[in-house]
Amino acid sequence: MKTRPRFGLYALVILSVVISFLPIIWLILTSLKTTEGIYAWPPQYLPQPFTLKNYINIFTNSPELLLYVVNSFIVALGCTVLALSFGGMAGYALSRLGMRRAGVLMVLILAVSMFPPVSLLPSLFQNFLSLGLLNTYAGLIIAHTGLFLPFTVWMLASYFATLPAEIEEAARMDGMGVFRIFWSIVIPLSWPGFVATGLIVFIFSWNEFPLALVLMTQNAMRTAPVGISLYPGEYAFPWETISTATVLAIVPILVITAIFQKQIVGGLTAGAGK
Amino acid sequence: MTEVKLDRIGKSYGAVVAVQQFDLTIREGEFLVLLGPSGCGKSTTLRMIAGLESITRGDLLIGGQRMNDVDPKDRGVAMVFQNYALYPHKSVFDNMAMALKLQKVDAAEIRERVGRTAEMLGLTDYLDRKPAALSGGQRQRVAIGRAIVRTPSVFLFDEPLSNLDAKLRVKMRMELQELHARLGATSVYVTHDQVEAMTLADRIVIMNGGVVAQVGTPREVYDRPANEFVAGFVGSPAMNFLDLTRDDTGRWISDCGSLSLTALPVDVGARRQVRLGVRPEHIDVLEGGVPAAGDLSYQANVLLDELLGADALLSLGIGEVRLLARVGGLAHPVRGDTVAIQLNAAQLHLFDVETGAAIRS
Amino acid sequence: MTSITSPLDRRRHLTGIAFITPTMLVIIAILVYPILQSIMLSFGQSSIDGSEPYQFVGLKHYAALAQSERFWNSLWVTLLFTGLSIPLELAMGIGLAVLMNEHFKFKGIARLAVLFPWALPTALNTLMWRWMYNTDYGLFNAAALQSGLVDRPINWLGDETLAMGSMVVVAVWKTSSFMALIILAGLQSIPRDLYEAGRMDGMTRWQEFRVITLPLLKGPILVALIVRSMDALRTFELPFNLTDGGPVTATESLSLYAYKVIFDFIEFNYGAAIVVVQFLVIFAMSLLYILTLRNKD
């Protein structure tokens, strides 16, 4: 390989990294400043003095902000579990069980996934209202599951398609029923696919906004993105609180993304190959 | 010990016929080989017996019972797959024990049966390992062991040796023969390799394009091929074919005119065209370099020679006609030589130009 | 290979149906049924609590929609937003992908950096940017004023001409990384031999890019374009959290407008009409895209 001057390359890379991280870094810095520091002129770039007061405040005065994070977690987890279970079974049936018109169904599922969430809002709101599903974990979990099932089905179907069919046939010869084959052979062998898809769905659910906004009207039940952005209420933004809360809400996602970046990227790019 | 009967069995996918209806009775303890090129329908037929493909037409009887709608596990058959199809996340023991476990066989009995089979196949030391830790040949033995443990009435093999390298293939072939001699179970074996077919089979079913071309013992199929396809498919190197046309004087002449015969060994009726077939090993090189008197002896140029070891192959040219001959490897003629050859009259085959069927008197 | 000719096949088929049922039920309940309901709503007049019965009013709402300046504005805003952000995202995405395809140290950090903007909730992203855009205390104005570039604070979000641009920046920041990932996947599937052959022929790097890379990237680029433009047309939380559609309605996207009509003005039926129009636009585009994709295969 020719050696080329790497300075330009590194410069660009550093620039991209800085731009990507800039808002987050600024946010973290803001959360570590005192109120005076935030609104100071000339503007303070680095916190002087450095303070954890904002974080303490959240824990003592406004713990509901933490509740938002917990809500997000519950909903995202529930949605991921449901989506993987239902989506896994459907994906398997459509890719492996040789069903008639499986292809048509897959395309329909894809098409349906393109609906704008806002167009679902009026009816979903009314339906959930009359079914008593508003402001319940179950309600939003099911709603999110519906939103992300098409993606899950497609992703998992494509993972299943990479398994050699012979193994499933051998299992049939040995006497395994379809569900047993799915449970003891297919799932263990496509585990990475489940992990990648699950991570992505978790992130999707965590970040989802329109449905979470509309289906959880009680403050205590709100998910993190909704709760925090609606927090200010009547007065001007208390940026010290908001920035801190945002940092706290973002931390789980950052951690998950950092740990599982390989799987996530793998999942996304595999999905793109569809 | 079971007889398998295929009664006017056939398979279609919608309008496409994959296997044309045919009858076949596989005798108890017989080792039957389904032979043919890719796409000929041999695997489909095997899978119909297994239960992995549904039967569109006709009936399948195993041990006298109709099995068309019966689940694979209840048919008393076991299958060895081309790519072994072992469960990668389970140990060798678990792989072999799976079917028994599903039948709720008692654990002690499972251990005993798997142990015995493992010993038979030399796998006892590997029972705890996972397939990934085994060589190709070992994996194949596990696949075979998995089938044996189930003590099925019928063994099914789907090109099990294709993924092995040449030397291993020869070794495994012999092991399979030993196993068959030992267990004596009815076996149906699919392959595209005619050497495997010839060495393993009691009888061979040759298929082409979904149609059964011939059913017979290896000897029958080799010496008396029913049609051109079989003649050309079985035997390596392949049979030489030559088109002959009868001229006004009654002589038979090749299309290019270089080779002719006064009479054919078999009465071909009113035909004016035939296809002549002669196997490379049935072309002899005459001492002295001079063609004998009478038919079937010619002067030829050696265009190419290949030493195989014990034998040699010669590419011969008689005018425009090309023939491949197989001769002894010691002091064989080489490129550039001129030789006299004799075609063995008793070993000539004649085929109808249109149907490809063998013409026999 | 889908022939159902025997009880054997039928049994498997039925199991398959059982496997699919939960998924289909949820999808129908959450995605299909509500759309049909919205369509129904849009053709009628009803009250939220059902105290008055549903009355069919035909195309009344659609007519009103056609006359509504605010509606056309929101359509325009949405299209403008899409038209501005997609090309930029694509360009940056390709650039980033090409960058990431090279070998260098700390690739892990770089990949992470590219992944973060995508992984964060848009709503919170938007809050971060909103803070940076803040007229009085935001980072941008602070830096601009301090360095003397401008002598008055710039009203990033409150100025009619600037607001859309600011919004586009946020969108591009977030999704360039996504584009980059998809394109990177495409890049990595281009066989090395092609580049080596090109090098033997004496191609410059730019030629390599133009002759080998770009044509083979068409597939992934198309996929990325489709996915992103669908998203851009549906954009909601970005304007909601950044500007609330302001100043006035300069950044009010279709989704935002529909939301306001339904939940602020409490006009379910009129809102349903907007939503149906939006849905039709997107559905039509998605069908178009799917068909184009199928033809390409």
Short mmCIF file of C-alpha atoms in Angstrom, two decimals, chain C residues 9-182:
data_model
loop_
_atom_site.label_atom_id
_atom_site.label_comp_id
_atom_site.label_asym_id
_atom_site.label_seq_id
_atom_site.Cartn_x
_atom_site.Cartn_y
_atom_site.Cartn_z
CA ASP C 9 -47.53 -29.74 4.17
CA ARG C 10 -50.77 -28.52 5.61
CA ARG C 11 -49.67 -29.21 9.17
CA ARG C 12 -46.56 -27.12 8.73
CA HIS C 13 -48.55 -24.41 7.08
CA LEU C 14 -50.93 -24.21 10.00
CA THR C 15 -48.09 -23.99 12.47
CA GLY C 16 -46.69 -21.18 10.40
CA ILE C 17 -49.96 -19.34 10.62
CA ALA C 18 -49.95 -19.75 14.37
CA PHE C 19 -46.47 -18.26 14.46
CA ILE C 20 -47.51 -15.26 12.47
CA THR C 21 -50.75 -14.52 14.25
CA PRO C 22 -49.51 -12.57 17.28
CA THR C 23 -47.45 -10.31 15.06
CA MET C 24 -50.26 -9.70 12.62
CA LEU C 25 -52.69 -8.96 15.42
CA VAL C 26 -50.45 -6.33 16.92
CA ILE C 27 -49.60 -4.80 13.59
CA ILE C 28 -53.22 -4.62 12.60
CA ALA C 29 -54.24 -3.17 15.92
CA ILE C 30 -51.55 -0.54 16.07
CA LEU C 31 -50.77 0.28 12.47
CA VAL C 32 -53.52 -0.77 10.13
CA TYR C 33 -56.70 -0.21 12.05
CA PRO C 34 -55.85 3.32 13.22
CA ILE C 35 -55.13 4.43 9.69
CA LEU C 36 -58.49 3.12 8.56
CA GLN C 37 -60.08 4.86 11.47
CA SER C 38 -58.36 8.09 10.62
CA ILE C 39 -59.69 7.82 7.11
CA MET C 40 -63.17 7.30 8.52
CA LEU C 41 -62.76 10.22 10.90
CA SER C 42 -61.63 12.48 8.13
CA PHE C 43 -64.85 11.99 6.28
CA GLY C 44 -67.05 12.89 9.19
CA GLN C 45 -67.79 14.97 12.18
CA SER C 46 -67.76 13.53 15.64
CA SER C 47 -67.03 14.46 19.19
CA ILE C 48 -64.22 12.99 21.23
CA ASP C 49 -66.30 11.53 23.96
CA GLY C 50 -68.83 10.06 21.57
CA SER C 51 -71.71 12.10 22.96
CA GLU C 52 -72.84 12.99 19.48
CA PRO C 53 -73.09 10.35 16.80
CA TYR C 54 -70.80 10.28 13.80
CA GLN C 55 -72.03 12.30 10.86
CA PHE C 56 -70.77 11.76 7.38
CA VAL C 57 -69.71 15.02 5.79
CA GLY C 58 -67.88 13.78 2.76
CA LEU C 59 -64.98 15.85 1.56
CA LYS C 60 -65.78 18.88 3.65
CA HIS C 61 -62.56 18.74 5.64
CA TYR C 62 -60.46 18.11 2.59
CA ALA C 63 -61.97 21.14 0.93
CA ALA C 64 -61.20 23.21 3.97
CA LEU C 65 -57.69 21.81 3.89
CA ALA C 66 -57.17 22.84 0.33
CA GLN C 67 -58.12 26.37 1.26
CA SER C 68 -56.03 26.50 4.38
CA GLU C 69 -52.93 28.59 3.99
CA ARG C 70 -51.49 27.08 7.09
CA PHE C 71 -51.81 23.61 5.61
CA TRP C 72 -50.02 24.53 2.43
CA ASN C 73 -47.39 26.25 4.48
CA SER C 74 -46.77 23.13 6.51
CA LEU C 75 -46.54 21.08 3.33
CA TRP C 76 -44.03 23.53 1.95
CA VAL C 77 -42.05 23.55 5.17
CA THR C 78 -41.89 19.78 5.17
CA LEU C 79 -40.77 19.57 1.57
CA LEU C 80 -38.24 22.33 2.03
CA PHE C 81 -36.84 20.65 5.09
CA THR C 82 -36.56 17.34 3.26
CA GLY C 83 -35.06 18.92 0.18
CA LEU C 84 -32.42 20.75 2.18
CA SER C 85 -31.43 18.12 4.66
CA ILE C 86 -31.29 15.01 2.50
CA PRO C 87 -28.60 16.15 0.05
CA LEU C 88 -26.50 17.50 2.88
CA GLU C 89 -26.87 14.31 4.88
CA LEU C 90 -25.99 12.28 1.85
CA ALA C 91 -22.89 14.27 1.09
CA MET C 92 -21.70 14.20 4.67
CA GLY C 93 -22.65 10.58 5.01
CA ILE C 94 -20.60 9.58 1.99
CA GLY C 95 -17.72 11.69 3.20
CA LEU C 96 -17.84 10.14 6.66
CA ALA C 97 -18.15 6.65 5.27
CA VAL C 98 -15.16 7.07 3.01
CA LEU C 99 -13.26 8.40 5.99
CA MET C 100 -14.23 5.53 8.21
CA ASN C 101 -13.24 3.05 5.56
CA GLU C 102 -9.63 3.98 5.90
CA HIS C 103 -7.44 2.35 8.45
CA PHE C 104 -6.36 4.44 11.35
CA LYS C 105 -5.92 4.21 15.07
CA PHE C 106 -8.73 4.88 17.48
CA LYS C 107 -11.23 3.63 14.97
CA GLY C 108 -13.36 2.55 17.89
CA ILE C 109 -13.75 6.08 19.19
CA ALA C 110 -14.46 7.41 15.75
CA ARG C 111 -17.13 4.80 15.20
CA LEU C 112 -18.65 5.61 18.54
CA ALA C 113 -18.62 9.28 17.73
CA VAL C 114 -20.48 8.60 14.57
CA LEU C 115 -22.98 6.35 16.30
CA PHE C 116 -23.90 8.62 19.19
CA PRO C 117 -25.91 11.24 17.38
CA TRP C 118 -28.06 8.49 15.92
CA ALA C 119 -28.49 6.67 19.20
CA LEU C 120 -29.71 9.64 21.18
CA PRO C 121 -33.36 10.55 21.35
CA THR C 122 -34.12 13.29 18.87
CA ALA C 123 -36.05 15.14 21.49
CA LEU C 124 -33.06 15.38 23.75
CA ASN C 125 -30.70 16.09 20.88
CA THR C 126 -32.92 18.95 20.05
CA LEU C 127 -32.81 20.27 23.56
CA MET C 128 -29.03 20.27 23.48
CA TRP C 129 -28.99 22.20 20.26
CA ARG C 130 -31.66 24.52 21.49
CA TRP C 131 -29.43 25.41 24.35
CA MET C 132 -26.50 26.01 22.03
CA TYR C 133 -28.66 28.12 19.78
CA ASN C 134 -29.97 30.16 22.71
CA THR C 135 -29.92 33.80 21.76
CA ASP C 136 -28.65 35.13 25.05
CA TYR C 137 -26.63 32.35 26.60
CA GLY C 138 -26.04 29.84 23.88
CA LEU C 139 -22.64 28.60 22.91
CA PHE C 140 -22.78 29.79 19.35
CA ASN C 141 -23.69 33.35 20.13
CA ALA C 142 -21.24 33.44 22.99
CA ALA C 143 -18.43 32.38 20.75
CA ALA C 144 -19.54 34.62 17.89
CA LEU C 145 -19.89 37.72 20.04
CA GLN C 146 -16.74 37.13 21.98
CA SER C 147 -14.63 36.66 18.93
CA GLY C 148 -16.11 39.78 17.45
CA LEU C 149 -17.59 38.04 14.41
CA VAL C 150 -20.88 39.76 15.04
CA ASP C 151 -21.84 42.64 17.26
CA ARG C 152 -25.35 41.54 18.09
CA PRO C 153 -26.64 38.17 19.17
CA ILE C 154 -27.96 36.11 16.30
CA ASN C 155 -31.48 34.91 16.72
CA TRP C 156 -30.93 31.43 15.42
CA LEU C 157 -34.31 30.12 16.23
CA GLY C 158 -36.40 33.20 16.20
CA ASP C 159 -35.47 34.61 12.87
CA GLU C 160 -37.71 33.46 10.05
CA THR C 161 -34.95 32.89 7.58
CA LEU C 162 -32.51 31.35 10.00
CA ALA C 163 -34.86 29.01 11.83
CA MET C 164 -35.19 26.50 9.01
CA GLY C 165 -31.44 26.47 8.50
CA SER C 166 -30.84 25.88 12.19
CA MET C 167 -33.27 23.01 12.12
CA VAL C 168 -31.61 21.50 9.09
CA VAL C 169 -28.25 21.63 10.85
CA VAL C 170 -29.59 19.60 13.73
CA ALA C 171 -31.12 17.06 11.38
CA VAL C 172 -27.94 16.73 9.39
CA TRP C 173 -25.90 16.37 12.56
CA LYS C 174 -28.04 13.54 13.74
CA THR C 175 -28.50 11.52 10.59
CA SER C 176 -25.25 11.91 8.70
CA SER C 177 -23.98 9.17 10.94
CA PHE C 178 -26.82 6.87 9.99
CA MET C 179 -26.22 7.50 6.32
CA ALA C 180 -22.54 6.95 6.90
CA LEU C 181 -23.17 3.56 8.45
CA ILE C 182 -25.30 2.33 5.61
#
